[in-house]
Coordinates of C-alpha atoms and ligand atoms in Angstrom, one line a residue:
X1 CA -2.8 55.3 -45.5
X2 CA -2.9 58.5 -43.9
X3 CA 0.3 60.2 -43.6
X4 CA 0.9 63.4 -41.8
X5 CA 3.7 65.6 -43.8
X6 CA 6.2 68.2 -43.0
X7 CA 7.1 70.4 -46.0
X8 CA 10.6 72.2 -45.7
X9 CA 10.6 76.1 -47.0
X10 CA 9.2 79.3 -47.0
X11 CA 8.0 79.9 -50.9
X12 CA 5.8 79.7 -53.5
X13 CA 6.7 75.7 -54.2
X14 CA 6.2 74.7 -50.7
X15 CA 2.5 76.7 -51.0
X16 CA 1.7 74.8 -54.0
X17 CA 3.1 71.5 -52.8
X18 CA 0.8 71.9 -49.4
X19 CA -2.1 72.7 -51.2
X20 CA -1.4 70.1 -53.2
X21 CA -0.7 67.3 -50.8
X22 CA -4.2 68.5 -49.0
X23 CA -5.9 67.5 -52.0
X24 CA -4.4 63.6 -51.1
X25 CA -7.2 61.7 -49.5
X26 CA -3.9 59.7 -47.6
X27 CA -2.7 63.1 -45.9
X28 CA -4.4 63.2 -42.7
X29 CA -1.9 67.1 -42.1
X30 CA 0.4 69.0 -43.8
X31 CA 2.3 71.5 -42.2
X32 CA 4.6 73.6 -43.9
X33 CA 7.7 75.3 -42.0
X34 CA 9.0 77.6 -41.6
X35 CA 5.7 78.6 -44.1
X36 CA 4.9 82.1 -44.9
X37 CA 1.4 83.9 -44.5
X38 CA 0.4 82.1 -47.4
X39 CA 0.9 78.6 -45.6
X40 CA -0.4 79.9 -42.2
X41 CA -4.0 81.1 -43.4
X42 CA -6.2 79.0 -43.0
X43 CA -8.8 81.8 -44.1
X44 CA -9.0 83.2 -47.1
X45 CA -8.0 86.8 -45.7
X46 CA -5.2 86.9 -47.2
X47 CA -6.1 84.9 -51.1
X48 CA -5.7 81.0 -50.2
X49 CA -9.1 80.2 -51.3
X50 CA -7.7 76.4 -50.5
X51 CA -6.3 76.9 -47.5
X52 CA -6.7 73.2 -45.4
X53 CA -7.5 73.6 -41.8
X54 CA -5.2 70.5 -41.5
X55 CA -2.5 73.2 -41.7
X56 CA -0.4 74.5 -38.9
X57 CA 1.6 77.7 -38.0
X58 CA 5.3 77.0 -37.8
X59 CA 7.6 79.4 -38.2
X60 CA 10.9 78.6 -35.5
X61 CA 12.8 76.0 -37.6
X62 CA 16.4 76.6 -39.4
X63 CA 15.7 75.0 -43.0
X64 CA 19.6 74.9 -42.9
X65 CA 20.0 72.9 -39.7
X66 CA 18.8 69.1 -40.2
X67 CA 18.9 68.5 -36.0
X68 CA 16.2 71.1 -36.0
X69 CA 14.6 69.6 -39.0
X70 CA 14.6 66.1 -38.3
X71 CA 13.3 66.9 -34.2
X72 CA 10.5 69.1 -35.8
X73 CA 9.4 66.2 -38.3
X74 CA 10.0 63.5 -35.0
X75 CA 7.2 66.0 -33.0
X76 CA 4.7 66.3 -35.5
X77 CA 5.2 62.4 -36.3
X78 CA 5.8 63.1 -39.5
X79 CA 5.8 59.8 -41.5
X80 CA 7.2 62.2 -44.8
X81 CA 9.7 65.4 -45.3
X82 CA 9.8 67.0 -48.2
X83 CA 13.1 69.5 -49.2
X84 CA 11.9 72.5 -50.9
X85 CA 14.5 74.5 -51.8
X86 CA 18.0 73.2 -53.5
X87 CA 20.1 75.0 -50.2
X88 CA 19.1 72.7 -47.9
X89 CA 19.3 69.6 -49.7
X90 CA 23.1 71.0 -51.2
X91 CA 23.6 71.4 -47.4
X92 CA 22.3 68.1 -46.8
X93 CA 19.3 68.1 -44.6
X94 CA 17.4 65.5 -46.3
X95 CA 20.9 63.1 -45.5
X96 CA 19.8 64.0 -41.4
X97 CA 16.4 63.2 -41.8
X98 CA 16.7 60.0 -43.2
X99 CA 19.2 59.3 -40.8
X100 CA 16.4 59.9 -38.5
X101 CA 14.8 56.9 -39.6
X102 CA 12.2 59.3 -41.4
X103 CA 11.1 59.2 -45.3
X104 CA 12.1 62.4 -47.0
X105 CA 11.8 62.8 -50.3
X106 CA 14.5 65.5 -51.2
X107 CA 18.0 63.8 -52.6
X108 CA 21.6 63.6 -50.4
X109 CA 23.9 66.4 -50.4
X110 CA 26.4 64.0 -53.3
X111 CA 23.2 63.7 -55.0
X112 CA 22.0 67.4 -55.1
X113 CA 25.3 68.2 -56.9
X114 CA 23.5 67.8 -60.0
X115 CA 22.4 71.6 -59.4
X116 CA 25.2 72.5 -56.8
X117 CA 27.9 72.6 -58.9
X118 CA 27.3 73.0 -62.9
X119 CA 30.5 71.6 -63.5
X120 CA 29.6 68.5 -61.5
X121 CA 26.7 68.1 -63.5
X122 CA 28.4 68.5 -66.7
X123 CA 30.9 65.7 -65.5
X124 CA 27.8 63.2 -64.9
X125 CA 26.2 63.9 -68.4
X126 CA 29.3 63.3 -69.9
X127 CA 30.0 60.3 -68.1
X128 CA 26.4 59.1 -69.0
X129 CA 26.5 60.6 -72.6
X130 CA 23.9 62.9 -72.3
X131 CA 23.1 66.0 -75.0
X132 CA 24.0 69.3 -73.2
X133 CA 26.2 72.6 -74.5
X134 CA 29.6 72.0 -75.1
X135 CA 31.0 73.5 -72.3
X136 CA 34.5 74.5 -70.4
X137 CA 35.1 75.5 -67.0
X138 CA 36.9 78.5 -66.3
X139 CA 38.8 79.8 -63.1
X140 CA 41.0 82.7 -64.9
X141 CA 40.6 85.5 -67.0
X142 CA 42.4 83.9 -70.0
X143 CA 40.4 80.9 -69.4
X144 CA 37.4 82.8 -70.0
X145 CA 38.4 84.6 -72.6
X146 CA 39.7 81.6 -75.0
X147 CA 36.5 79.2 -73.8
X148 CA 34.2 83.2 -75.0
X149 CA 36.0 83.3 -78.5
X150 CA 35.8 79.6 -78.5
X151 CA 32.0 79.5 -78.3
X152 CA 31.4 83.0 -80.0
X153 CA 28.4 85.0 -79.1
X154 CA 25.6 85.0 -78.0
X155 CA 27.5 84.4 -75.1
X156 CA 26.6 82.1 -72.0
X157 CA 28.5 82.2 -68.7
X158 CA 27.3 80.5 -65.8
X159 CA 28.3 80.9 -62.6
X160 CA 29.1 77.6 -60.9
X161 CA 27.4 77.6 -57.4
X162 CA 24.3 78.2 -56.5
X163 CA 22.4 82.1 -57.7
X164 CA 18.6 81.5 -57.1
X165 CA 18.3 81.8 -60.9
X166 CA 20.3 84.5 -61.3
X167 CA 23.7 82.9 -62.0
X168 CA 23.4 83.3 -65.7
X169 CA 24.5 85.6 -67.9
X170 CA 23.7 85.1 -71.4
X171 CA 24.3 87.8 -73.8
X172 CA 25.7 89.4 -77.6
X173 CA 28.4 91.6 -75.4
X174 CA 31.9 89.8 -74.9
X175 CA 32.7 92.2 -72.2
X176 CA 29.7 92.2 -70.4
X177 CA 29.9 88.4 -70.5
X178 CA 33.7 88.2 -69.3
X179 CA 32.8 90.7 -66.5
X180 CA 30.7 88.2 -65.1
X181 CA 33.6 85.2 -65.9
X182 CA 35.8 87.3 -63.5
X183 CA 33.3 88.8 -60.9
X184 CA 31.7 84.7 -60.1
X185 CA 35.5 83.7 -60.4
X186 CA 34.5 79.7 -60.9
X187 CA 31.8 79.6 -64.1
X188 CA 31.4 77.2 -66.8
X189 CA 31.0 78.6 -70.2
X190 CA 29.2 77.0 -73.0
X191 CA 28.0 77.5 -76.6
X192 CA 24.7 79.3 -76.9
X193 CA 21.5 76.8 -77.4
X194 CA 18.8 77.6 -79.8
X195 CA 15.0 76.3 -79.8
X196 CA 12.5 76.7 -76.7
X197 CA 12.9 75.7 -73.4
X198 CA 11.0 72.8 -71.4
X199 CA 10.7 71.8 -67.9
X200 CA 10.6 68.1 -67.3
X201 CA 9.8 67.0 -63.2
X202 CA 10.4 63.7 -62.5
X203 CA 9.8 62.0 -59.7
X204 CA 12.8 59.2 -58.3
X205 CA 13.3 56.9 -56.0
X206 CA 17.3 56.4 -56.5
X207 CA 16.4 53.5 -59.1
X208 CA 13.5 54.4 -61.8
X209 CA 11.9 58.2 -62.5
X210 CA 8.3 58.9 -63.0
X211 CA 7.4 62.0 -65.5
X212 CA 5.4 64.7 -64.7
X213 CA 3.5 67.1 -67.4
X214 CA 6.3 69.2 -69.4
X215 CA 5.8 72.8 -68.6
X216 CA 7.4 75.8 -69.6
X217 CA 8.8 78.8 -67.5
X218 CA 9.1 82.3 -68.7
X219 CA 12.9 83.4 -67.3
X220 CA 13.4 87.3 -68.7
X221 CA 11.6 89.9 -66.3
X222 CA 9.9 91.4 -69.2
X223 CA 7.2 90.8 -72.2
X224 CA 8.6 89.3 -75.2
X225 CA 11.5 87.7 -73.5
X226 CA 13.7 91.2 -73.0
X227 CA 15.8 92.1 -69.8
X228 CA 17.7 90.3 -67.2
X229 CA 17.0 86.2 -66.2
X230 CA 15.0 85.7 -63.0
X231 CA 14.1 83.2 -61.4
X232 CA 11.0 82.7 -63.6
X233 CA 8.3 85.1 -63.9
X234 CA 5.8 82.9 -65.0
X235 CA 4.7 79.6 -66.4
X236 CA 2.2 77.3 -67.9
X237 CA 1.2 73.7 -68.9
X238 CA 1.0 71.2 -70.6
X239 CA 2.7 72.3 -73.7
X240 CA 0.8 72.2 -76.8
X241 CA 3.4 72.1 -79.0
X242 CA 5.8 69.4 -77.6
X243 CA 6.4 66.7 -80.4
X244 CA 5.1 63.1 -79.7
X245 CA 7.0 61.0 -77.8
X246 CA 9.0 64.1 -76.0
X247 CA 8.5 62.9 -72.4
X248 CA 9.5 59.1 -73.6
X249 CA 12.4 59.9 -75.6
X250 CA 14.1 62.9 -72.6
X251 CA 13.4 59.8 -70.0
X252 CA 15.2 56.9 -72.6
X253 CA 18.0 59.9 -73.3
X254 CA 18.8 61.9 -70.5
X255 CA 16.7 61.0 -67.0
X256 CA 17.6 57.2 -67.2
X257 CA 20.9 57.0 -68.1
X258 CA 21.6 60.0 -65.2
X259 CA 20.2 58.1 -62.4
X260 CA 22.1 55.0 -63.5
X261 CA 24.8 56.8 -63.4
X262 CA 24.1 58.4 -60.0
X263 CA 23.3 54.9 -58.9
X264 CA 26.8 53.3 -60.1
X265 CA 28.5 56.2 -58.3
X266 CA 26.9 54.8 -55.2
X267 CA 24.7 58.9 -55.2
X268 CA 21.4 57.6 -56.1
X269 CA 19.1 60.2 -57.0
X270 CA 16.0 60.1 -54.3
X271 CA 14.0 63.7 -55.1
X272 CA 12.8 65.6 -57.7
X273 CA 14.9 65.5 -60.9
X274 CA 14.4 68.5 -62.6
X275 CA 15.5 68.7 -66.5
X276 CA 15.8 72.2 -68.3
X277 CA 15.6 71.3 -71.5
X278 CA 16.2 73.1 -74.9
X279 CA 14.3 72.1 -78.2
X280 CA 17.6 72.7 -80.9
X281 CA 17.4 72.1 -84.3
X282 CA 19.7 69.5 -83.5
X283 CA 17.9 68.1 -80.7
X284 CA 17.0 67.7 -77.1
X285 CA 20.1 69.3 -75.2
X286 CA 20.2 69.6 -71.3
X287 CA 20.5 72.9 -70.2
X288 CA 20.5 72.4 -66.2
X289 CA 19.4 70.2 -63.9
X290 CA 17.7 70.9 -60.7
X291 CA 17.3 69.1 -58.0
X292 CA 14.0 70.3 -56.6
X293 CA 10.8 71.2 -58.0
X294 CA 10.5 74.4 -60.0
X295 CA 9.6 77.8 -59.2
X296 CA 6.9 78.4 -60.9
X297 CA 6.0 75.6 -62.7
X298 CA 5.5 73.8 -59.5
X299 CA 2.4 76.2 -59.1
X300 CA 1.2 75.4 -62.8
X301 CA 2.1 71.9 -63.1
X302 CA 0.3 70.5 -59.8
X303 CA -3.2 71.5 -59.5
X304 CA -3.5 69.3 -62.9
X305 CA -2.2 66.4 -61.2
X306 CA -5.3 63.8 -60.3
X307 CA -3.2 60.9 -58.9
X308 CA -2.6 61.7 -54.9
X309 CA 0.7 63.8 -54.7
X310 CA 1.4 62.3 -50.8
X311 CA 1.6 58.5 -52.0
X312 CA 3.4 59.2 -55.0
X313 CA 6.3 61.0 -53.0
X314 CA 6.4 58.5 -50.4
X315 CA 6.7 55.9 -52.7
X316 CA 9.8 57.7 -54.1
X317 CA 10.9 58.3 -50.9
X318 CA 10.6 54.7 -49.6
X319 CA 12.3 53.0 -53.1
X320 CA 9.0 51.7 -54.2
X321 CA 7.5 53.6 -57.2
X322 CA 7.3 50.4 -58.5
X323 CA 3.9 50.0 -56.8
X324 CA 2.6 53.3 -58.0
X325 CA 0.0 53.4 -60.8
X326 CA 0.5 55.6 -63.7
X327 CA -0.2 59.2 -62.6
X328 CA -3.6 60.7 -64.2
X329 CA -3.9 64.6 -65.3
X330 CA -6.9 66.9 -65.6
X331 CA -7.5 67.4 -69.9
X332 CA -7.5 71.2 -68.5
X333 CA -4.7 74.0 -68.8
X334 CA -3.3 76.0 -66.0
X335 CA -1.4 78.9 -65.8
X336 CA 0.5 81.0 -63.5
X337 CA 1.4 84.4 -63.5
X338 CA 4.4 85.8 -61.0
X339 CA 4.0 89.7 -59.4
X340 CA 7.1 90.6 -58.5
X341 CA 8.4 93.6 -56.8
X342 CA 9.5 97.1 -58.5
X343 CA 13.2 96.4 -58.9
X344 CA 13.6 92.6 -59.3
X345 CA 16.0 90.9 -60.3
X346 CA 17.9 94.0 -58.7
X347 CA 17.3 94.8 -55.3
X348 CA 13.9 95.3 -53.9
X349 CA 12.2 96.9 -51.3
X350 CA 10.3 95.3 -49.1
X351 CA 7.1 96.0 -47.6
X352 CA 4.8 97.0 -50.1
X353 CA 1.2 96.8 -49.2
X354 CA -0.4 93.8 -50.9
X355 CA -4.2 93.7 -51.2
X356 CA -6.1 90.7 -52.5
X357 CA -9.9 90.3 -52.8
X358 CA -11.7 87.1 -52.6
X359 CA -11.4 85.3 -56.3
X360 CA -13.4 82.6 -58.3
X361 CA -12.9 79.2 -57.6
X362 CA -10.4 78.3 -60.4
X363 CA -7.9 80.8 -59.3
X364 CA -5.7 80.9 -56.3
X365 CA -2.5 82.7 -55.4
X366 CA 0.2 81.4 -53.5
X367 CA 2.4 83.2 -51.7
X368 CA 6.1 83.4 -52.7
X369 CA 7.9 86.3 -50.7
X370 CA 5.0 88.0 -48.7
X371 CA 5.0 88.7 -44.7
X372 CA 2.6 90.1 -42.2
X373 CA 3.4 93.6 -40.7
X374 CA 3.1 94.9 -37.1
X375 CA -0.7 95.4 -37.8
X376 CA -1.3 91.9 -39.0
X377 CA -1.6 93.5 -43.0
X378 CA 0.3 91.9 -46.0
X379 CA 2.9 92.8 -47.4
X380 CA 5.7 91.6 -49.9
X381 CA 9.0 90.4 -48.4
X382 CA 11.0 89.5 -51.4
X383 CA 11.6 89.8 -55.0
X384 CA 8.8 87.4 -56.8
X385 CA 6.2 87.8 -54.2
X386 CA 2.8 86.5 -55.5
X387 CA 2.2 83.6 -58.2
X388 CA -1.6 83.5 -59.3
X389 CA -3.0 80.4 -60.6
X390 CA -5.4 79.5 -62.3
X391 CA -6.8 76.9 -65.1
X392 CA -9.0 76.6 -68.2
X393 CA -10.7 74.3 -70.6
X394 CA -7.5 75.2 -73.2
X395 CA -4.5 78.0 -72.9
X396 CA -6.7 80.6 -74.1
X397 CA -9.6 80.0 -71.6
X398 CA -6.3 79.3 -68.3
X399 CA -4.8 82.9 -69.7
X400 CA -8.1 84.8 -69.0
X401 CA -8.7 83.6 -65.7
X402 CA -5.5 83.8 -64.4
X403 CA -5.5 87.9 -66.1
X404 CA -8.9 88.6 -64.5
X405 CA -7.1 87.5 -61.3
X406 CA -4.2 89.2 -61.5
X407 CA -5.4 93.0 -62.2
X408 CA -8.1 92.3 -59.1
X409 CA -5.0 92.2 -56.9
X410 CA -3.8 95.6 -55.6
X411 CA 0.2 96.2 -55.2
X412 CA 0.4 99.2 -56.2
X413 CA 4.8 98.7 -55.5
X414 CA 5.1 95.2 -57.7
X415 CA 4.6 94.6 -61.7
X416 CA 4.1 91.5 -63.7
X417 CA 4.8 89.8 -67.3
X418 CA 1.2 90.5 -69.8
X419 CA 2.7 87.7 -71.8
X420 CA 2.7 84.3 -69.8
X421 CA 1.2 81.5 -72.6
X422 CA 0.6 84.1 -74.7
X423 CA 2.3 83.0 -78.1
X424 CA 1.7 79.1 -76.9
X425 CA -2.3 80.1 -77.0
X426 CA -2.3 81.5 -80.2
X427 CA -0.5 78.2 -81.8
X428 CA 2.6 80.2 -82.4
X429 CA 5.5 78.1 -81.4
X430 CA 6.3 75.5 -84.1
X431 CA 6.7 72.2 -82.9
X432 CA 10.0 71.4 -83.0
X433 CA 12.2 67.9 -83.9
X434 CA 13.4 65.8 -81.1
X435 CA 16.0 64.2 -82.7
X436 CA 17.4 66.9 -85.0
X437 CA 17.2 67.4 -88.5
Ligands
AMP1 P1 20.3 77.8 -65.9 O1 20.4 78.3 -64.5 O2 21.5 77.0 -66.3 O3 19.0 77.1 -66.1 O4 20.2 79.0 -66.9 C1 19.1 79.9 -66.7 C2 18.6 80.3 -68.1 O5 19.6 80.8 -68.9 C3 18.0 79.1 -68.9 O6 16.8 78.8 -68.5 C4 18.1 79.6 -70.3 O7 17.1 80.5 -70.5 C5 19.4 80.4 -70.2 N1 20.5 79.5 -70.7 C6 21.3 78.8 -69.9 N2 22.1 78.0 -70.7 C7 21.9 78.4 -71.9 C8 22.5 78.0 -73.2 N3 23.5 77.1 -73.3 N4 22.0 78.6 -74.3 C9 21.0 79.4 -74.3 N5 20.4 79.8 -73.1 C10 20.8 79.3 -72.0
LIG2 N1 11.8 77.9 -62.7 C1 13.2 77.9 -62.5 C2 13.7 77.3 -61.3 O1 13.0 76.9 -60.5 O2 14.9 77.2 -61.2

């Protein structure tokens, strides 16, 4: 096989998914629009140690507009799309490509409801009897403030369409929370769960779901979990403290019994099935789904992957994972480690000069929100602007390589979590139950 692909969006998942897919011995090119500097080098002037001179500079496509998509993937002859981000697929680009007559991995616009609309989602799980919060949606003031003492704190509101990661408010103070009820106008509230957090991908092809490692994403902007949620500042994998049979029991409990769902609603779910999950002492509960890879456990989760990323997504893509072998991993740890720009989750400003040295083989940095000025230099372009990779024999050994990388980048206007893996390294999170106490 040699498949030429056309990856859809401009950040640090579409990076790691090109450098990824170059790694496949079946992809003959990858080209990434509309890309970002990161995606364009082929050098490593500006940190893309793996840069494949398979890649191409695109940059004049609409990731919004599936014409422009589908005519882009028809010139390069791509024989697979794959949808980055969740606003394209919610606007239904990967519905236009297909209709194309082109494989694209990336689920329809009914089918990326699953993240569009929390309240949607909520509907399927219960439909599919699912563990998530206990939940109500909420389009008044009154409605809020009933479903708030309902609940009692700590309080979660969400807002129900789509906030880059930022849609959540979850907090001890009832009027901070019911500020956010009214200013998102349609949110769905929910009891508050306890336990950590996981990251399940899985791979579908509209019928059966194939498991990635579990990872774990670090959401609050600052060490030891304090401040506002992002949209991750950090992650790591595989999880040393997951309980046995984790991966078997969230597909038997919550990933099957979705897509049959999906499937009996005549939505099959074709994409990237992405379960936030929380650990409770009574359980696995669903927090979100996504419909999309993850930002960043995209970055840690896929340099461990052995198997060849291009087949496996074309198989999904052309309803036959059936025919894929089971996926193999490294035994190795990885690590990533977002810097962001002074300001984020607020507002940031762009165009901070960005300068990063040639590193060590085992670390790499993607680029997320960066752009070139007028005299060719980097510089950032967004709020999370950098994710540096890199991986180890264990957590410990992934943690200082990915450091050492980090503080030998100069941007001098951005900051970044000291804490990634940190408390996972040192054996500190207590492997929890999976099917309550
Ligand atoms: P979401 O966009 O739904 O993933 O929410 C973003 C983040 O908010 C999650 O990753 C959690 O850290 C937090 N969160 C969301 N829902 C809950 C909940 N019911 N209980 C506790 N934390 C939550
Ligand atoms: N890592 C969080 C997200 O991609 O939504």
């Amino acid at each position: 096989m040699s498949l030429t692909v056309l990856v859809v969006g401009s950040g640090g998942r579409e990076h790691a998914l090109a450098v990824a897919l170059s790694r496949d011995p079946g992809v003959a090119s990858v080209h990434v629009a509309p890309g970002n500097p990161g995606t364009w080098a082929v050098s490593s002037q500006y940190g893309v140690s793996t840069g494949s001179p398979l890649w191409t500079r695109i940059s004049s496509v609409d990731p919004l507009d599936g014409e422009q998509v589908a005519s882009l993937a028809r010139e390069l002859g791509a024989g697979l799309v794959v949808i980055g981000p969740e606003a394209p697929l919610v606007a239904g680009v990967a519905d236009r490509v297909r209709a194309a007559g082109i494989p694209c991995f990336g689920p329809s616009a009914e089918a990326a409801r699953l993240e569009g609309s929390k309240q949607f989602a909520k509907e399927v799980m219960a439909a599919a009897a699912v563990p998530t919060a206990r939940s109500r949606y909420c389009e008044t003031a009154e409605q809020a403030e009933s479903a708030l003492d309902e609940f009692g704190p700590p309080y979660v509101v969400k807002d129900d369409h789509l906030a880059a990661g930022k849609g959540v408010v979850v907090t001890t103070d009832r009027a901070e929370a019911l500020a956010h009820a009214i200013a998102c106008r349609q949110v769905v509230i929910e009891e508050y769960l306890d336990g950590p957090e996981v990251s399940l991908f899985v791979i579908c092809d509209g019928v059966r779901g194939i498991p990635l490692l579990p990872a774990q994403d670090f959401k609050r902007v600052g060490d030891a979990d304090t401040g506002p949620n992002t949209g991750g500042m950090g992650a790591y994998c595989p999880l040393p403290w997951v309980p046995e049979g984790f991966v078997t029991h969230v597909m038997d409990t919550v990933v099957d019994p979705v897509l049959a769902e999906m499937n009996s609603r005549g939505t099959p779910f074709q994409g990237l099935l992405y379960a936030g999950l929380a650990l409770t002492s009574q359980g696995v509960r669903v927090v979100e789904f996504n419909a999309r890879f993850g930002d960043p456990e995209t970055e840690a989760v896929l340099p461990l992957l052995q198997s060849g990323l291009g087949q496996v997504l074309y198989a999904a893509a052309t309803g036959s994972l059936t025919d894929i072998p089971e996926l193999t991993w490294d035994d190795a740890s990885s690590v990533v480690v977002i810097w962001a720009a002074d300001g984020y989750p607020g507002t940031v400003a762009k165009g901070g000069r960005i300068a990063i040295p040639a590193l060590d083989d085992n670390a790499t940095v993607i680029h997320c929100g960066t752009a070139l000025d007028d005299q060719g230099g980097l510089v950032s372009h967004g709020g999370r602007v950098l994710a540096v990779v890199a991986q180890g024999s264990d957590l410990t050994a992934a943690r200082d390589n990915v450091y050492q990388a980090v503080d030998r980048i100069d941007f001098p206007t951005g900051f970044h979590r000291h804490d990634i893996a940190q408390r996972a390294a040192a054996g500190l999170i207590p492997t929890p139950p999976i099917q309550g106490q």
